[in-house]
Short mmCIF file of C-alpha atoms in Angstrom, two decimals:
data_model
loop_
_atom_site.label_atom_id
_atom_site.label_comp_id
_atom_site.label_asym_id
_atom_site.label_seq_id
_atom_site.Cartn_x
_atom_site.Cartn_y
_atom_site.Cartn_z
CA MET A 1 0.00 0.00 0.00
CA ALA A 2 3.05 2.32 -0.26
CA VAL A 3 1.71 3.31 -3.66
CA ALA A 4 -1.53 4.57 -2.13
CA LEU A 5 0.35 6.73 0.37
CA SER A 6 2.40 8.67 -2.17
CA PRO A 7 1.57 11.32 -4.79
CA ALA A 8 -0.24 9.71 -7.71
CA ALA A 9 2.48 10.79 -10.12
CA THR A 10 4.81 8.28 -8.46
CA SER A 11 4.06 4.61 -9.03
CA LEU A 12 5.67 1.23 -9.50
CA ARG A 13 6.36 -1.07 -12.42
CA LEU A 14 4.69 -4.28 -11.37
CA LYS A 15 5.18 -7.79 -12.73
CA SER A 16 2.25 -9.91 -13.84
CA PHE A 17 2.28 -11.99 -10.68
CA THR A 18 2.23 -8.83 -8.58
CA ALA A 19 -0.89 -7.61 -10.34
CA VAL A 20 -2.62 -10.93 -9.63
CA ARG A 21 -1.90 -10.60 -5.94
CA PHE A 22 -3.04 -6.97 -6.00
CA PHE A 23 -6.46 -7.89 -7.32
CA SER A 24 -6.82 -10.89 -5.01
CA PHE A 25 -8.76 -8.68 -2.59
CA TYR A 26 -11.81 -9.28 -4.76
CA ARG A 27 -13.59 -12.36 -3.52
CA LYS A 28 -15.97 -14.26 -5.72
CA THR A 29 -19.26 -14.75 -3.95
CA PRO A 30 -21.56 -17.65 -4.76
CA LYS A 31 -25.08 -16.88 -5.86
CA THR A 32 -27.46 -16.37 -2.97
CA HIS A 33 -31.13 -15.90 -3.52
CA LEU A 34 -34.59 -16.77 -2.39
CA THR A 35 -36.89 -19.13 -4.15
CA PRO A 36 -38.43 -17.82 -6.33
CA ALA A 37 -35.48 -15.62 -7.24
CA PHE A 38 -35.99 -11.89 -7.67
CA HIS A 39 -32.91 -9.92 -8.62
CA PHE A 40 -32.37 -6.27 -9.37
CA PRO A 41 -30.57 -5.26 -12.59
CA LEU A 42 -27.27 -3.50 -12.04
CA LYS A 43 -28.21 -0.99 -14.75
CA PRO A 44 -31.60 0.08 -16.08
CA SER A 45 -32.79 -2.51 -18.55
CA THR A 46 -33.62 -1.48 -22.11
CA SER A 47 -35.19 -4.80 -23.02
CA ASN A 48 -37.49 -7.24 -21.33
CA SER A 49 -35.06 -9.97 -22.30
CA THR A 50 -32.16 -8.48 -20.38
CA PRO A 51 -31.28 -10.95 -17.62
CA PHE A 52 -31.26 -9.92 -13.97
CA LEU A 53 -27.98 -10.32 -12.11
CA PRO A 54 -27.54 -10.97 -8.39
CA LEU A 55 -26.93 -7.62 -6.80
CA HIS A 56 -23.99 -8.74 -4.71
CA TYR A 57 -21.90 -9.01 -7.89
CA CYS A 58 -21.87 -5.21 -8.00
CA ARG A 59 -18.55 -4.04 -6.55
CA THR A 60 -17.45 -0.62 -5.35
CA ARG A 61 -13.98 0.28 -6.59
CA SER A 62 -11.56 0.33 -3.70
CA PHE A 63 -8.61 2.71 -3.64
CA CYS A 64 -6.35 -0.28 -4.38
CA SER A 65 -8.11 -0.71 -7.73
CA VAL A 66 -7.82 3.02 -8.43
CA ILE A 67 -4.06 2.90 -8.00
CA SER A 68 -3.69 -0.38 -9.88
CA ALA A 69 -5.69 1.05 -12.77
CA ALA A 70 -3.33 4.00 -12.90
CA VAL A 71 -0.37 1.62 -13.10
CA SER A 72 -1.87 -0.49 -15.88
CA SER A 73 -2.89 2.56 -17.94
CA GLY A 74 0.70 3.78 -18.22
CA GLU A 75 0.52 6.74 -15.86
CA ALA A 76 3.60 5.54 -14.01
CA THR A 77 6.70 7.63 -14.50
CA LYS A 78 9.04 6.18 -11.89
CA THR A 79 10.30 2.60 -11.89
CA GLU A 80 11.94 0.43 -9.28
CA THR A 81 14.03 -2.68 -9.86
CA PHE A 82 13.17 -6.03 -8.25
CA GLU A 83 15.33 -9.13 -8.24
CA LYS A 84 14.27 -11.74 -10.77
CA ASN A 85 13.29 -14.44 -8.30
CA GLU A 86 12.16 -12.11 -5.50
CA LEU A 87 8.51 -13.16 -5.46
CA GLN A 88 9.45 -16.83 -5.36
CA LYS A 89 11.48 -16.26 -2.19
CA GLY A 90 8.91 -14.10 -0.41
CA GLU A 91 7.37 -10.67 -0.51
CA ARG A 92 9.38 -7.59 0.35
CA VAL A 93 8.22 -5.18 3.01
CA GLY A 94 6.88 -2.12 1.25
CA GLU A 95 8.99 1.03 1.24
CA PHE A 96 7.97 3.60 3.85
CA ARG A 97 7.13 6.90 2.28
CA LYS A 98 6.22 10.15 3.97
CA ARG A 99 2.61 11.02 3.36
CA LEU A 100 2.02 14.08 1.25
CA ARG A 101 0.66 16.88 3.44
CA ILE A 102 -0.95 20.20 2.65
CA VAL A 103 2.01 22.02 4.21
CA ASP A 104 4.25 20.25 1.67
CA ILE A 105 2.09 21.64 -1.12
CA LYS A 106 1.47 25.21 0.06
CA GLY A 107 4.23 25.76 2.63
CA GLY A 108 7.05 26.81 0.30
CA PRO A 109 7.84 30.28 -1.01
CA ASP A 110 5.88 29.57 -4.21
CA GLU A 111 2.83 28.45 -2.19
CA GLY A 112 2.36 25.46 -4.48
CA LEU A 113 3.08 27.05 -7.87
CA ASN A 114 6.12 24.80 -8.21
CA ARG A 115 3.82 21.75 -8.27
CA LEU A 116 1.40 22.89 -10.99
CA ASP A 117 -0.01 20.12 -13.19
CA GLU A 118 1.06 17.40 -10.72
CA THR A 119 -1.46 14.71 -9.83
CA LEU A 120 -1.64 14.56 -6.02
CA VAL A 121 -3.49 12.64 -3.33
CA VAL A 122 -4.53 14.58 -0.24
CA ARG A 123 -6.15 13.26 2.93
CA GLY A 124 -7.88 15.48 5.45
CA TRP A 125 -11.11 16.84 6.89
CA VAL A 126 -13.69 19.18 5.41
CA ARG A 127 -13.47 22.69 6.88
CA THR A 128 -16.00 24.37 4.60
CA PHE A 129 -18.26 23.15 1.84
CA ARG A 130 -20.22 25.17 -0.71
CA ALA A 131 -21.91 24.60 -4.03
CA GLN A 132 -22.07 26.98 -6.97
CA SER A 133 -24.25 25.60 -9.74
CA SER A 134 -22.77 22.16 -10.51
CA ILE A 135 -19.33 23.07 -9.12
CA ILE A 136 -18.45 22.11 -5.56
CA PHE A 137 -15.81 23.95 -3.52
CA ILE A 138 -14.38 21.97 -0.60
CA GLU A 139 -11.80 23.40 1.80
CA VAL A 140 -9.72 20.51 3.16
CA ASN A 141 -7.31 20.67 6.10
CA ASP A 142 -5.08 17.83 7.33
CA GLY A 143 -3.69 19.47 10.49
CA SER A 144 -0.24 20.07 9.03
CA CYS A 145 -0.79 23.84 8.77
CA LEU A 146 -3.43 26.51 9.32
CA SER A 147 -4.02 26.92 5.61
CA ASN A 148 -6.68 24.87 3.83
CA LEU A 149 -6.40 23.42 0.35
CA GLN A 150 -9.32 24.37 -1.90
CA CYS A 151 -10.58 21.38 -3.88
CA VAL A 152 -12.82 22.13 -6.86
CA MET A 153 -15.09 19.30 -7.99
CA SER A 154 -17.36 19.10 -11.02
CA SER A 155 -20.19 16.66 -11.59
CA ASP A 156 -18.11 14.39 -13.85
CA ALA A 157 -15.56 13.61 -11.11
CA GLU A 158 -15.59 10.13 -9.57
CA GLY A 159 -17.33 10.21 -6.18
CA TYR A 160 -19.68 13.10 -7.03
CA ASP A 161 -22.57 10.80 -6.10
CA GLN A 162 -21.42 11.09 -2.47
CA ILE A 163 -21.93 14.84 -2.73
CA GLU A 164 -25.43 14.37 -4.17
CA SER A 165 -26.40 11.90 -1.44
CA GLY A 166 -25.55 14.47 1.24
CA LEU A 167 -22.78 12.42 2.88
CA ILE A 168 -20.11 15.14 2.59
CA SER A 169 -20.37 17.89 5.19
CA THR A 170 -18.16 19.83 7.60
CA GLY A 171 -15.87 17.44 9.49
CA ALA A 172 -16.11 14.57 6.99
CA SER A 173 -12.90 12.59 6.41
CA LEU A 174 -11.83 12.59 2.77
CA LEU A 175 -9.23 11.22 0.40
CA VAL A 176 -9.02 13.47 -2.65
CA GLN A 177 -7.04 12.87 -5.83
CA GLY A 178 -6.65 15.55 -8.48
CA VAL A 179 -4.43 17.84 -10.51
CA LEU A 180 -2.93 20.94 -8.89
CA VAL A 181 -3.83 24.01 -10.96
CA LYS A 182 -3.51 27.77 -10.65
CA SER A 183 -6.41 29.15 -8.65
CA GLN A 184 -8.81 31.60 -10.25
CA GLY A 185 -9.57 33.06 -6.84
CA SER A 186 -7.59 35.68 -4.96
CA LYS A 187 -7.36 33.92 -1.59
CA GLN A 188 -4.95 31.20 -2.71
CA LYS A 189 -2.45 30.67 -5.52
CA VAL A 190 -3.27 27.01 -6.22
CA GLU A 191 -6.23 24.67 -5.94
CA LEU A 192 -6.84 20.97 -6.57
CA LYS A 193 -9.00 20.07 -9.54
CA VAL A 194 -10.66 16.91 -8.22
CA GLU A 195 -10.63 13.71 -10.26
CA LYS A 196 -11.63 11.29 -7.48
CA LEU A 197 -13.13 11.76 -4.02
CA ILE A 198 -13.41 9.00 -1.46
CA LEU A 199 -15.22 9.41 1.86
CA VAL A 200 -13.10 7.65 4.50
CA ALA A 201 -16.05 5.84 6.02
CA ARG A 202 -16.65 4.42 9.48
CA VAL A 203 -19.20 1.66 10.01
CA ARG A 204 -22.35 3.69 10.78
CA ASN A 205 -21.58 6.13 8.00
CA ALA A 206 -20.72 3.29 5.60
CA LEU A 207 -24.01 1.53 6.30
CA ALA A 208 -25.94 4.76 5.62
CA TYR A 209 -24.02 5.37 2.41
CA ALA A 210 -24.46 1.77 1.24
CA THR A 211 -28.18 2.02 1.96
CA HIS A 212 -28.61 4.99 -0.34
CA LYS A 213 -26.27 3.42 -2.89
CA PHE A 214 -28.26 0.17 -3.03
CA PHE A 215 -31.61 1.81 -3.58
CA GLN A 216 -30.34 4.49 -5.95
CA GLU A 217 -28.55 1.92 -8.12
CA ASN A 218 -31.76 -0.09 -8.35
CA GLY A 219 -34.02 2.73 -9.48
CA PHE A 220 -35.65 3.67 -6.16
CA VAL A 221 -36.54 7.30 -5.48
CA TRP A 222 -35.68 8.71 -2.05
CA VAL A 223 -38.67 10.54 -0.53
CA SER A 224 -39.34 12.39 2.72
CA SER A 225 -42.25 11.45 4.95
CA PRO A 226 -43.84 13.72 7.58
CA ILE A 227 -42.50 13.57 11.12
CA ILE A 228 -45.77 14.95 12.56
CA THR A 229 -48.91 12.98 11.71
CA ALA A 230 -52.54 12.62 12.76
CA SER A 231 -52.72 8.85 12.08
CA ASP A 232 -51.15 5.80 13.72
CA CYS A 233 -49.40 3.59 11.18
CA GLU A 234 -49.15 0.58 13.47
CA GLY A 235 -52.52 1.02 15.15
CA ALA A 236 -50.98 0.28 18.54
CA GLY A 237 -51.42 3.73 20.07
CA GLU A 238 -47.76 3.98 21.17
CA GLN A 239 -47.21 7.54 19.93
CA PHE A 240 -45.73 10.74 21.33
CA CYS A 241 -48.28 13.55 21.34
CA VAL A 242 -47.31 16.89 19.77
CA THR A 243 -49.15 19.84 21.26
CA THR A 244 -48.84 23.53 22.06
CA LEU A 245 -51.58 23.38 24.70
CA ILE A 246 -49.05 22.80 27.46
CA PRO A 247 -46.60 25.62 28.30
CA SER A 248 -43.30 26.12 26.52
CA SER A 249 -40.09 24.71 27.94
CA ARG A 250 -39.41 27.83 30.00
CA GLU A 251 -42.70 27.50 31.85
CA THR A 252 -43.05 23.75 32.41
CA THR A 253 -41.85 23.66 36.00
CA ASP A 254 -44.63 25.83 37.43
CA SER A 255 -47.52 25.33 34.99
CA PRO A 256 -50.91 24.20 36.35
CA VAL A 257 -52.84 21.41 34.65
CA ALA A 258 -55.91 23.61 34.75
CA ALA A 259 -54.31 25.89 32.16
CA ILE A 260 -54.99 23.28 29.45
CA PRO A 261 -58.17 24.32 27.58
CA ARG A 262 -61.11 21.95 27.88
CA THR A 263 -64.51 21.42 26.31
CA GLU A 264 -67.77 21.57 28.26
CA ASP A 265 -67.62 17.83 28.99
CA GLY A 266 -64.11 18.14 30.44
CA SER A 267 -62.16 16.70 27.49
CA VAL A 268 -59.08 18.41 26.05
CA ASP A 269 -60.14 21.06 23.56
CA TRP A 270 -57.94 20.08 20.65
CA SER A 271 -59.54 22.74 18.44
CA GLN A 272 -57.36 25.30 20.25
CA ASP A 273 -54.19 23.34 19.56
CA PHE A 274 -51.71 24.29 16.82
CA PHE A 275 -53.08 21.80 14.27
CA GLY A 276 -56.69 22.03 15.41
CA LYS A 277 -56.76 18.31 16.29
CA PRO A 278 -54.54 15.71 18.04
CA ALA A 279 -51.13 15.28 16.38
CA PHE A 280 -48.29 12.86 17.03
CA LEU A 281 -44.69 12.10 16.15
CA THR A 282 -44.69 9.44 13.45
CA VAL A 283 -43.97 5.80 14.25
CA SER A 284 -43.38 5.05 10.57
CA GLY A 285 -43.35 6.76 7.21
CA GLN A 286 -44.79 3.69 5.52
CA LEU A 287 -48.33 4.93 4.83
CA ASN A 288 -46.93 8.06 3.19
CA GLY A 289 -44.42 5.91 1.32
CA GLU A 290 -47.28 3.93 -0.17
CA THR A 291 -48.70 7.20 -1.51
CA TYR A 292 -45.43 7.99 -3.26
CA ALA A 293 -45.14 4.44 -4.61
CA THR A 294 -48.49 4.70 -6.40
CA ALA A 295 -46.99 7.49 -8.50
CA LEU A 296 -43.26 6.71 -8.64
CA SER A 297 -43.32 2.87 -8.43
CA ASP A 298 -40.29 2.19 -6.20
CA VAL A 299 -39.43 4.57 -3.36
CA TYR A 300 -37.69 4.55 0.01
CA THR A 301 -37.59 6.76 3.10
CA PHE A 302 -34.67 7.12 5.50
CA GLY A 303 -35.42 9.26 8.52
CA PRO A 304 -36.24 9.48 12.22
CA THR A 305 -39.29 7.82 13.77
CA PHE A 306 -40.60 7.76 17.32
CA ARG A 307 -42.36 5.15 19.38
CA ALA A 308 -43.59 5.59 22.96
CA GLU A 309 -43.01 1.94 23.79
CA ASN A 310 -41.86 1.42 27.36
CA SER A 311 -39.33 -1.29 26.49
CA ASN A 312 -36.23 -0.82 28.59
CA THR A 313 -34.06 -3.49 26.95
CA SER A 314 -30.76 -3.68 25.08
CA ARG A 315 -32.71 -3.98 21.80
CA HIS A 316 -34.98 -0.92 22.14
CA LEU A 317 -34.76 2.83 21.70
CA ALA A 318 -37.43 5.51 21.84
CA GLU A 319 -36.07 7.47 18.87
CA PHE A 320 -34.89 5.58 15.81
CA TRP A 321 -33.92 6.20 12.21
CA LEU A 322 -36.18 4.12 10.00
CA ASN A 323 -34.25 1.87 7.76
CA ALA A 324 -36.35 -1.08 8.49
CA LYS A 325 -39.18 -1.61 10.83
CA THR A 326 -38.12 -2.04 14.41
CA ASP A 327 -39.89 -2.08 17.75
CA SER A 328 -37.50 0.46 19.23
CA SER A 329 -38.64 3.69 20.81
CA ILE A 330 -36.77 6.59 19.07
CA SER A 331 -34.37 5.74 16.16
CA LYS A 332 -33.74 6.00 12.39
CA MET A 333 -35.42 3.82 9.82
CA ILE A 334 -35.29 2.85 6.13
CA GLU A 335 -38.58 1.90 4.55
CA PRO A 336 -38.77 0.98 0.85
CA GLU A 337 -42.08 0.53 -0.95
CA LEU A 338 -42.32 -1.47 -4.20
CA ALA A 339 -45.26 -1.02 -6.55
CA PHE A 340 -46.48 -4.03 -8.57
CA ALA A 341 -44.84 -6.38 -6.06
CA ASP A 342 -45.93 -9.22 -3.78
CA LEU A 343 -44.46 -10.78 -0.64
CA ASP A 344 -41.94 -12.87 -2.58
CA ASP A 345 -40.59 -9.72 -4.26
CA ASP A 346 -40.46 -8.02 -0.87
CA MET A 347 -38.41 -10.83 0.68
CA ALA A 348 -36.02 -10.89 -2.26
CA CYS A 349 -35.46 -7.13 -2.08
CA ALA A 350 -34.83 -7.28 1.69
CA THR A 351 -32.35 -10.12 1.19
CA ALA A 352 -30.49 -8.31 -1.59
CA TYR A 353 -30.36 -5.11 0.49
CA LEU A 354 -28.95 -6.77 3.61
CA GLN A 355 -26.34 -8.72 1.65
CA TYR A 356 -25.32 -5.54 -0.18
CA VAL A 357 -24.76 -3.34 2.88
CA VAL A 358 -22.99 -6.12 4.81
CA GLN A 359 -20.70 -6.81 1.84
CA TYR A 360 -20.00 -3.08 1.62
CA ILE A 361 -18.74 -2.71 5.19
CA LEU A 362 -16.70 -5.91 4.95
CA GLU A 363 -14.92 -4.50 1.91
CA ASN A 364 -14.69 -0.84 2.93
CA CYS A 365 -14.33 -0.90 6.73
CA LYS A 366 -11.68 -3.59 7.15
CA GLU A 367 -9.78 -1.84 9.96
CA ASP A 368 -12.95 -1.16 11.94
CA MET A 369 -14.21 -4.71 11.43
CA ASP A 370 -10.88 -6.14 12.58
CA PHE A 371 -11.22 -4.03 15.73
CA PHE A 372 -14.75 -5.31 16.41
CA ASN A 373 -13.61 -8.85 15.68
CA THR A 374 -10.80 -8.54 18.23
CA TRP A 375 -12.41 -6.55 21.03
CA ILE A 376 -16.21 -6.66 20.71
CA GLU A 377 -17.33 -9.98 19.21
CA LYS A 378 -14.85 -12.62 18.15
CA GLY A 379 -16.04 -14.19 14.92
CA ILE A 380 -18.17 -11.26 13.76
CA ILE A 381 -16.45 -11.14 10.36
CA SER A 382 -17.25 -14.81 9.81
CA ARG A 383 -20.84 -14.24 10.95
CA LEU A 384 -21.33 -11.36 8.56
CA SER A 385 -19.68 -13.26 5.73
CA ASP A 386 -22.26 -16.00 6.22
CA VAL A 387 -25.00 -13.43 5.65
CA VAL A 388 -23.44 -12.51 2.31
CA GLU A 389 -22.60 -16.02 1.15
CA LYS A 390 -25.28 -18.33 2.53
CA SER A 391 -28.70 -18.87 0.98
CA PHE A 392 -31.51 -17.45 3.10
CA VAL A 393 -34.13 -19.88 4.38
CA GLN A 394 -37.86 -19.14 4.43
CA LEU A 395 -40.59 -20.95 6.33
CA THR A 396 -44.12 -20.17 7.41
CA TYR A 397 -45.03 -19.00 10.89
CA THR A 398 -46.93 -22.27 11.40
CA ASP A 399 -43.83 -24.31 10.55
CA ALA A 400 -41.75 -22.12 12.85
CA ILE A 401 -44.14 -22.77 15.75
CA ASP A 402 -43.98 -26.52 15.10
CA LEU A 403 -40.19 -26.30 15.10
CA LEU A 404 -40.15 -24.47 18.43
CA LEU A 405 -42.63 -26.88 20.03
CA LYS A 406 -40.38 -29.80 19.09
CA ALA A 407 -37.22 -28.07 20.34
CA LYS A 408 -35.46 -29.66 23.30
CA LYS A 409 -35.21 -26.31 25.02
CA LYS A 410 -37.29 -24.61 27.67
CA PHE A 411 -38.20 -21.08 26.67
CA GLU A 412 -39.00 -18.28 29.08
CA PHE A 413 -42.02 -17.33 26.97
CA PRO A 414 -44.40 -20.23 26.18
CA VAL A 415 -44.86 -21.14 22.53
CA LYS A 416 -48.25 -21.63 20.91
CA TRP A 417 -49.85 -20.79 17.59
CA GLY A 418 -50.92 -17.16 17.66
CA CYS A 419 -48.18 -15.94 20.00
CA ASP A 420 -45.84 -13.15 18.96
CA LEU A 421 -42.33 -14.60 18.60
CA GLN A 422 -39.91 -13.30 21.21
CA SER A 423 -36.20 -12.66 20.76
CA GLU A 424 -35.32 -16.04 22.35
CA HIS A 425 -37.55 -17.83 19.82
CA GLU A 426 -36.13 -15.91 16.87
CA ARG A 427 -32.53 -16.49 17.89
CA TYR A 428 -33.11 -20.19 18.47
CA ILE A 429 -34.49 -20.55 14.95
CA THR A 430 -31.65 -18.74 13.19
CA GLU A 431 -28.72 -19.67 15.47
CA VAL A 432 -29.56 -23.25 16.49
CA ALA A 433 -32.17 -24.74 14.18
CA PHE A 434 -30.53 -23.38 11.02
CA GLY A 435 -26.93 -23.10 12.19
CA GLY A 436 -26.41 -19.36 11.82
CA CYS A 437 -28.23 -19.01 8.49
CA PRO A 438 -30.55 -15.99 8.11
CA VAL A 439 -34.19 -17.10 8.19
CA ILE A 440 -37.35 -15.40 6.93
CA ILE A 441 -40.62 -16.24 8.72
CA ARG A 442 -43.73 -15.51 6.64
CA ASP A 443 -47.54 -15.67 6.83
CA TYR A 444 -48.16 -14.54 10.42
CA PRO A 445 -51.53 -14.64 12.24
CA LYS A 446 -53.38 -11.44 11.39
CA GLU A 447 -54.26 -10.80 15.05
CA ILE A 448 -50.63 -9.98 15.88
CA LYS A 449 -49.93 -7.86 12.81
CA ALA A 450 -50.85 -4.36 11.63
CA PHE A 451 -54.07 -3.47 9.82
CA TYR A 452 -52.45 -2.67 6.45
CA MET A 453 -51.06 -6.18 5.81
CA ARG A 454 -52.79 -8.19 3.07
CA GLU A 455 -55.05 -10.97 4.29
CA ASN A 456 -54.26 -14.43 2.92
CA ASP A 457 -56.88 -16.72 1.43
CA ASP A 458 -57.16 -18.70 4.69
CA GLU A 459 -58.50 -15.52 6.38
CA LYS A 460 -56.33 -16.35 9.42
CA THR A 461 -52.92 -15.14 8.31
CA VAL A 462 -51.49 -12.13 6.51
CA ALA A 463 -48.75 -11.80 3.89
CA ALA A 464 -46.16 -10.58 6.37
CA MET A 465 -42.52 -11.49 6.87
CA ASP A 466 -39.76 -11.02 9.44
CA MET A 467 -36.09 -11.57 8.65
CA LEU A 468 -34.18 -13.19 11.52
CA VAL A 469 -30.39 -13.01 11.85
CA PRO A 470 -27.99 -14.50 14.41
CA ARG A 471 -27.36 -12.61 17.64
CA VAL A 472 -30.15 -10.06 17.04
CA GLY A 473 -33.25 -11.97 16.02
CA GLU A 474 -35.65 -9.87 13.97
CA LEU A 475 -33.77 -7.36 11.85
CA ILE A 476 -36.23 -6.59 9.06
CA GLY A 477 -40.02 -6.68 9.02
CA GLY A 478 -42.25 -6.27 6.00
CA SER A 479 -45.43 -7.26 4.23
CA GLN A 480 -47.51 -7.11 1.13
CA ARG A 481 -49.95 -4.24 1.63
CA GLU A 482 -53.72 -4.69 1.51
CA GLU A 483 -54.78 -3.13 -1.79
CA ARG A 484 -58.44 -4.25 -1.63
CA LEU A 485 -60.65 -1.47 -0.25
CA GLU A 486 -63.33 -3.66 1.33
CA HIS A 487 -60.77 -5.82 3.14
CA LEU A 488 -58.95 -2.74 4.46
CA GLU A 489 -62.14 -1.10 5.73
CA LYS A 490 -63.18 -4.33 7.44
CA ARG A 491 -59.79 -4.58 9.14
CA LEU A 492 -59.96 -0.98 10.40
CA ASP A 493 -63.43 -1.61 11.78
CA GLY A 494 -62.28 -4.80 13.49
CA LEU A 495 -59.47 -2.94 15.26
CA LYS A 496 -61.80 -0.03 16.12
CA LEU A 497 -59.59 2.47 14.31
CA ASN A 498 -61.14 5.74 13.17
CA LYS A 499 -61.51 5.51 9.40
CA GLU A 500 -61.82 9.29 9.18
CA SER A 501 -58.13 9.56 10.09
CA TYR A 502 -57.23 7.26 7.20
CA TRP A 503 -59.47 8.77 4.50
CA TRP A 504 -56.50 9.61 2.26
CA TYR A 505 -55.07 6.11 2.69
CA LEU A 506 -58.39 4.53 1.77
CA ASP A 507 -58.64 6.79 -1.28
CA LEU A 508 -55.49 5.17 -2.66
CA ARG A 509 -57.54 1.97 -2.93
CA ARG A 510 -60.78 3.66 -3.88
CA TYR A 511 -59.33 5.32 -6.99
CA GLY A 512 -57.11 2.58 -8.41
CA SER A 513 -54.51 0.73 -6.37
CA VAL A 514 -52.00 -1.92 -7.42
CA PRO A 515 -50.39 -4.83 -5.54
CA HIS A 516 -47.49 -3.40 -3.57
CA ALA A 517 -45.18 -4.38 -0.73
CA GLY A 518 -42.46 -2.98 1.50
CA PHE A 519 -40.33 -3.51 4.56
CA GLY A 520 -38.62 -1.57 7.32
CA LEU A 521 -35.40 -1.81 9.31
CA GLY A 522 -34.25 0.08 12.40
CA PHE A 523 -30.91 1.62 11.48
CA GLU A 524 -29.48 1.40 14.99
CA ARG A 525 -30.34 -2.30 15.13
CA LEU A 526 -28.50 -2.74 11.82
CA VAL A 527 -25.47 -0.98 13.31
CA GLN A 528 -25.75 -3.22 16.37
CA PHE A 529 -25.87 -6.31 14.15
CA ALA A 530 -22.92 -5.17 12.01
CA THR A 531 -20.62 -4.19 14.90
CA GLY A 532 -21.44 -6.82 17.52
CA ILE A 533 -22.11 -4.31 20.30
CA ASP A 534 -24.38 -5.65 23.04
CA ASN A 535 -26.57 -2.63 23.74
CA ILE A 536 -28.39 -0.76 20.99
CA ARG A 537 -27.94 2.48 22.92
CA ASP A 538 -24.25 2.31 22.05
CA ALA A 539 -25.17 2.38 18.35
CA ILE A 540 -26.28 6.03 18.42
CA PRO A 541 -24.44 8.99 20.00
CA PHE A 542 -27.43 10.43 21.90
CA PRO A 543 -29.86 7.57 22.67
CA ARG A 544 -33.42 8.17 23.79
CA ALA A 545 -35.17 5.60 25.96
CA PRO A 546 -37.79 5.50 28.74
CA GLY A 547 -36.60 7.77 31.56
CA SER A 548 -33.62 9.03 29.55
CA ALA A 549 -33.51 12.18 27.43
CA GLU A 550 -30.11 13.66 28.30
CA PHE A 551 -28.02 15.97 26.11
#
């Protein structure tokens, strides 16, 4: 890796055998898919006959391949001599080379003018970031001097997609390769015309980037869903109320309850509230995602959700980022919706997504993963590799219950048909019964699932699925959505949910719906799964949980 640490204008003449070893980082992965298979094309198809390829064959170019490509294309100007039989005797230790620093570029009397037209590689942190039309100006500092190096990036530069996805901001760690040119500005004499930009990713950041990358490469449109809502997606009533009827934060300590306006019968007078009716923090953006999907086909959301579930465990938060449906309290979540899709398509998409993001961190966060493997969970790399390489297993909820009833293990929570599977049941299935293989349970009893899930022909179960993985249990939850108006109205009535609050959702069916499906994944639980940490509250810098809202 001495090549990667030096200016790009300096490279090595490599023998054929050396090139083979250099590319040996790329590992061929066997095909892994569900039955029936459902794969996403790596590029938009122009013909119905174009075959689908397994998504995990898509590879992100590592910096090793960038450097090796430069060598093979003839960019090398400096050569080094190796003994004829050197590689047969053993590999030499790479030459140590001082890393190029910004002070080396701008610190001389010419302030960099003596290096014009050189191709350089700079590593540092973003100090400022601004966009002017399609041109991006990034001020990078590496700590070697007070002066920043201005990097100018156009839309045709490699890595511009990371700019578009919003991953580059103040403080981000970057590796930038480009040509040093005379600056057109008056504040500096030289600037770097960017050819390649690589975000030096850590695990949480890498998972977020890989999430956007997966869906964007497969034609999904990223959409925003409301954080404040008047409807309950899950129908469980575990929502945080949003109101201005209680005093502001400066007045909460000495505010009387009597100050809350009431109607003549003593109920809260919501008409005087900010929205004129009860409002809540969203537990899921799914219902809104379905609205987008009926116009854009395939969409996904990635944002914060909130659940007032009093679950004080190592697997729960109150605030979470939706990336997949989780029963945490506050976290971040990803929720894709696929139009013209059924449950089989949904399971295949969830499988491809998980394999993609896990493969991404294994390839791009090697140092971090080695750390977790040594200090947090021994064997985590092997466990994650199994997710990428092994075929996923699917079985019905009924079969899963039969399996648990026959297990020679006493569970804390009794098992019977109709019960909601607990973490101990889920982990037994994936870790013991199937030897560490990811397992998808499908066709759950409708009584334990949400109102929007499509009822199966047996009228007892719904087209729902949960993906179980070792050490965590449920990681992803999804379903085919109920597109039939009469079935949906009947389900809302059965659960005593106010149909007036869902008028817009019912209208999607009333005026022409299509079969569609989706899933959700709690981002913090994904981080927990990928790093091996025991407590989910260590997967987010400022966790929110029952009785805890510090910072």
